[in-house]
Amino acid sequence: MPIHVEAEKGQVADIVLLPGNPERAKYMAEKFLDDPKLYTDYRKMYGYTGKFKGVDVSIQTTGMGVPSISIVLEELKMLGAKTLIRVGTCGALSDDMEEADLIIAQSTATIGTTINQMTPDITLAPPADFELIKNLYDSAIDLEMPVHVGQIATSDYFYGKSEEYTEELKKLASLGVLSVEMETAALYNIAAKYGLRAATVLTVSDHVFKKTRADKSKIAEGVDRMTEMVLDTVTKLYG
Ligand SMILES: O=P(O)(O)O[C@H]1O[C@H](CO)[C@@H](O)[C@H]1O
Ligand SMILES: O=c1cc[nH]c(=O)[nH]1
C-alpha cells in the first residue's frame, strides 16, 4: 500500500478525477457516483471509487500545489490508474472570462515550480491527451456550457509575492495564457513520464487582475458543470 493514498490495488479505478480540495472530492463522489466507497482518508485527502452509468470512476483529492499532487500521482500510478483528469479551480487572466466558465488546458506554462527539475536541461512541453480534450470540448458544446480551450499557467504562488510576479502574470496574459492554477504541470509531466492519459479542466473561481473571487454558490455551479462535462466524456470513451 502506498504511503499517502492508502488503497490496495483494485480499489482505484482506471479513470481518476482529481480535485485539489477534499471537500470537493466528497461532494462530487456523493452527488455524482453510484455507491461511492471511501478507500483513503489519510491526511483528509479523501479518495472514493463508485460507478457513473456503469463505469468505474475514482475521485482522488490531490491537495494544493505541485509537490502534493506529485505524490498523489506517483501513488495512483503504483495503484494502476491510467486516465487522469484534474477538475480544479483557477484564476482567470482575462477580464472577459465569466465566473464559473470552463477552461480545458491544452498545455501549461510554469512559474517557479519544482516539476521543471524533472528535465533540468530540457523545456518539456507535454500537452493534454488529444482524445480526452477533443471529447471534453464536444461534451461542453453538447451540454451548452461556456468553455475556453488553450494554454494555462501552473504557479507555485497563490498570493503573488511581488510586483514582479504580477508583471509576469500580465506578460503571460498578453501571450494568450488563459488562467493560473497550481497543479497541471505536474499532471502533464508525470503523465508523460509514464505514458498515462491526462487532461485538466478548470472552472474560473477568481479574476487575478480584478482581484475578485466568486461566491461559494457560483463556484459550486462551476464545479457541477465541470463534473457533468467530464463524466459525459468518461461515458463516451469508456461506457
Ligand atoms: O481548486 P483546486 O483544485 O484546489 O485548484 C486551485 O485552488 C487551490 C488554491 O486555492 C490550488 O490548488 C489551485 O490550483
Ligand atoms: O487565482 C487563483 C484561483 C485559484 N487557483 C489559483 O491558483 N489561483
JSON list of C-alpha atoms and ligand atoms in Angstrom, two decimals, residues 86 88-92 153 155 157-159 165 180-183 203-208 212-213, ligand 2:
[
{"chain": "A", "resi": 86, "resn": "ARG", "atom": "CA", "xyz": [-7.85, 17.20, -12.98]},
{"chain": "A", "resi": 88, "resn": "GLY", "atom": "CA", "xyz": [-9.84, 22.28, -10.44]},
{"chain": "A", "resi": 89, "resn": "THR", "atom": "CA", "xyz": [-10.44, 25.97, -9.91]},
{"chain": "A", "resi": 90, "resn": "CYS", "atom": "CA", "xyz": [-8.33, 28.77, -11.33]},
{"chain": "A", "resi": 91, "resn": "GLY", "atom": "CA", "xyz": [-7.77, 32.49, -11.54]},
{"chain": "A", "resi": 92, "resn": "ALA", "atom": "CA", "xyz": [-8.70, 33.98, -14.92]},
{"chain": "A", "resi": 153, "resn": "ALA", "atom": "CA", "xyz": [-0.09, 28.52, -16.30]},
{"chain": "A", "resi": 155, "resn": "SER", "atom": "CA", "xyz": [2.40, 28.50, -10.45]},
{"chain": "A", "resi": 157, "resn": "TYR", "atom": "CA", "xyz": [2.31, 31.04, -5.72]},
{"chain": "A", "resi": 158, "resn": "PHE", "atom": "CA", "xyz": [-1.31, 31.64, -4.86]},
{"chain": "A", "resi": 159, "resn": "TYR", "atom": "CA", "xyz": [-0.58, 35.02, -3.33]},
{"chain": "A", "resi": 165, "resn": "TYR", "atom": "CA", "xyz": [5.09, 38.41, -10.12]},
{"chain": "A", "resi": 180, "resn": "VAL", "atom": "CA", "xyz": [-3.40, 30.34, -13.49]},
{"chain": "A", "resi": 181, "resn": "GLU", "atom": "CA", "xyz": [-3.61, 27.39, -11.11]},
{"chain": "A", "resi": 182, "resn": "MET", "atom": "CA", "xyz": [-1.14, 25.24, -9.17]},
{"chain": "A", "resi": 183, "resn": "GLU", "atom": "CA", "xyz": [-1.03, 21.56, -10.28]},
{"chain": "A", "resi": 203, "resn": "THR", "atom": "CA", "xyz": [-13.65, 26.42, -13.53]},
{"chain": "A", "resi": 204, "resn": "VAL", "atom": "CA", "xyz": [-13.00, 30.13, -13.04]},
{"chain": "A", "resi": 205, "resn": "SER", "atom": "CA", "xyz": [-13.17, 30.96, -9.32]},
{"chain": "A", "resi": 206, "resn": "ASP", "atom": "CA", "xyz": [-11.14, 34.20, -9.36]},
{"chain": "A", "resi": 207, "resn": "HIS", "atom": "CA", "xyz": [-10.17, 37.14, -11.52]},
{"chain": "A", "resi": 208, "resn": "VAL", "atom": "CA", "xyz": [-6.48, 37.72, -10.91]},
{"chain": "A", "resi": 212, "resn": "THR", "atom": "CA", "xyz": [-12.31, 39.31, -7.18]},
{"chain": "A", "resi": 213, "resn": "ARG", "atom": "CA", "xyz": [-13.43, 35.85, -6.09]},
{"chain": "B", "resi": 2, "resn": "LIG", "atom": "O1", "xyz": [-6.31, 32.79, -8.52]},
{"chain": "B", "resi": 2, "resn": "LIG", "atom": "C1", "xyz": [-6.31, 31.57, -8.35]},
{"chain": "B", "resi": 2, "resn": "LIG", "atom": "C2", "xyz": [-7.51, 30.85, -8.16]},
{"chain": "B", "resi": 2, "resn": "LIG", "atom": "C3", "xyz": [-7.47, 29.52, -7.99]},
{"chain": "B", "resi": 2, "resn": "LIG", "atom": "N1", "xyz": [-6.27, 28.93, -8.00]},
{"chain": "B", "resi": 2, "resn": "LIG", "atom": "C4", "xyz": [-5.12, 29.59, -8.20]},
{"chain": "B", "resi": 2, "resn": "LIG", "atom": "O2", "xyz": [-4.05, 29.00, -8.21]},
{"chain": "B", "resi": 2, "resn": "LIG", "atom": "N2", "xyz": [-5.18, 30.90, -8.36]}
]
